[in-house]
């Protein structure tokens, strides 16, 4: 697309690295790289900041790419809505099946201190939880492509609204997406372990 070439050309003309451009318009370096390789497209707020930094109008930057950009962002917004719905439904079903089976099937197994309901509950929980987690991972990938960090940014993107100046914050999450993902995973593991212990105490 023309926009990718424009950003790359105007950045190099001003002697800016991708890191320097990213810092100037409050996004991550990876986001700038994605723009310059046509993987994603800037939102309205980023386009305005780019036009101000480069001293050109937004029309000069996009030059006919508007329809393609809008279509791509609408498709990703639709995917986020669909994947979020799948995630919520799968996780809700996982918990519901687990509780129902553990509570109603009390026949003991010949080993350990478990019942057939415990075993069936875990068997039903695992694949549903895996599907919900897979949907969550896909949402995270789309969020990373568009440099979405806060809940407000995600909702604005999904609803097709411009992202405001609050993008100046959350610098660590924008610059270190892998570390942020690991922290989220660790937190999720702790919460999951706590829920598992509670379930065991309630139904064990």
PDB file of N, CA and C in Angstrom, residues 191-203:
ATOM      1  N   UNK A 191      -4.523 -17.413  39.410  1.00  0.00           N
ATOM      2  CA  UNK A 191      -5.982 -17.383  39.596  1.00  0.00           C
ATOM      3  C   UNK A 191      -6.582 -18.760  39.340  1.00  0.00           C
ATOM      4  N   UNK A 192      -6.120 -19.434  38.276  1.00  0.00           N
ATOM      5  CA  UNK A 192      -6.623 -20.764  37.956  1.00  0.00           C
ATOM      6  C   UNK A 192      -6.329 -21.755  39.057  1.00  0.00           C
ATOM      7  N   UNK A 193      -5.101 -21.678  39.613  1.00  0.00           N
ATOM      8  CA  UNK A 193      -4.740 -22.577  40.710  1.00  0.00           C
ATOM      9  C   UNK A 193      -5.621 -22.320  41.930  1.00  0.00           C
ATOM     10  N   UNK A 194      -5.874 -21.034  42.225  1.00  0.00           N
ATOM     11  CA  UNK A 194      -6.727 -20.686  43.368  1.00  0.00           C
ATOM     12  C   UNK A 194      -8.140 -21.218  43.174  1.00  0.00           C
ATOM     13  N   UNK A 195      -8.673 -21.074  41.955  1.00  0.00           N
ATOM     14  CA  UNK A 195     -10.020 -21.585  41.665  1.00  0.00           C
ATOM     15  C   UNK A 195     -10.048 -23.111  41.780  1.00  0.00           C
ATOM     16  N   UNK A 196      -8.972 -23.743  41.328  1.00  0.00           N
ATOM     17  CA  UNK A 196      -8.889 -25.210  41.422  1.00  0.00           C
ATOM     18  C   UNK A 196      -8.898 -25.675  42.855  1.00  0.00           C
ATOM     19  N   UNK A 197      -8.143 -25.000  43.718  1.00  0.00           N
ATOM     20  CA  UNK A 197      -8.118 -25.360  45.142  1.00  0.00           C
ATOM     21  C   UNK A 197      -9.493 -25.148  45.771  1.00  0.00           C
ATOM     22  N   UNK A 198     -10.136 -24.025  45.418  1.00  0.00           N
ATOM     23  CA  UNK A 198     -11.481 -23.763  45.951  1.00  0.00           C
ATOM     24  C   UNK A 198     -12.462 -24.825  45.512  1.00  0.00           C
ATOM     25  N   UNK A 199     -12.392 -25.214  44.232  1.00  0.00           N
ATOM     26  CA  UNK A 199     -13.308 -26.242  43.721  1.00  0.00           C
ATOM     27  C   UNK A 199     -13.065 -27.562  44.423  1.00  0.00           C
ATOM     28  N   UNK A 200     -11.779 -27.891  44.646  1.00  0.00           N
ATOM     29  CA  UNK A 200     -11.462 -29.154  45.309  1.00  0.00           C
ATOM     30  C   UNK A 200     -12.009 -29.158  46.743  1.00  0.00           C
ATOM     31  N   UNK A 201     -11.865 -28.018  47.447  1.00  0.00           N
ATOM     32  CA  UNK A 201     -12.354 -27.945  48.821  1.00  0.00           C
ATOM     33  C   UNK A 201     -13.885 -27.986  48.872  1.00  0.00           C
ATOM     34  N   UNK A 202     -14.522 -27.393  47.871  1.00  0.00           N
ATOM     35  CA  UNK A 202     -15.990 -27.380  47.849  1.00  0.00           C
ATOM     36  C   UNK A 202     -16.575 -28.749  47.505  1.00  0.00           C
ATOM     37  N   UNK A 203     -15.950 -29.439  46.559  1.00  0.00           N
ATOM     38  CA  UNK A 203     -16.535 -30.680  46.070  1.00  0.00           C
ATOM     39  C   UNK A 203     -15.732 -31.923  46.436  1.00  0.00           C
TER      40      UNK A 203
END
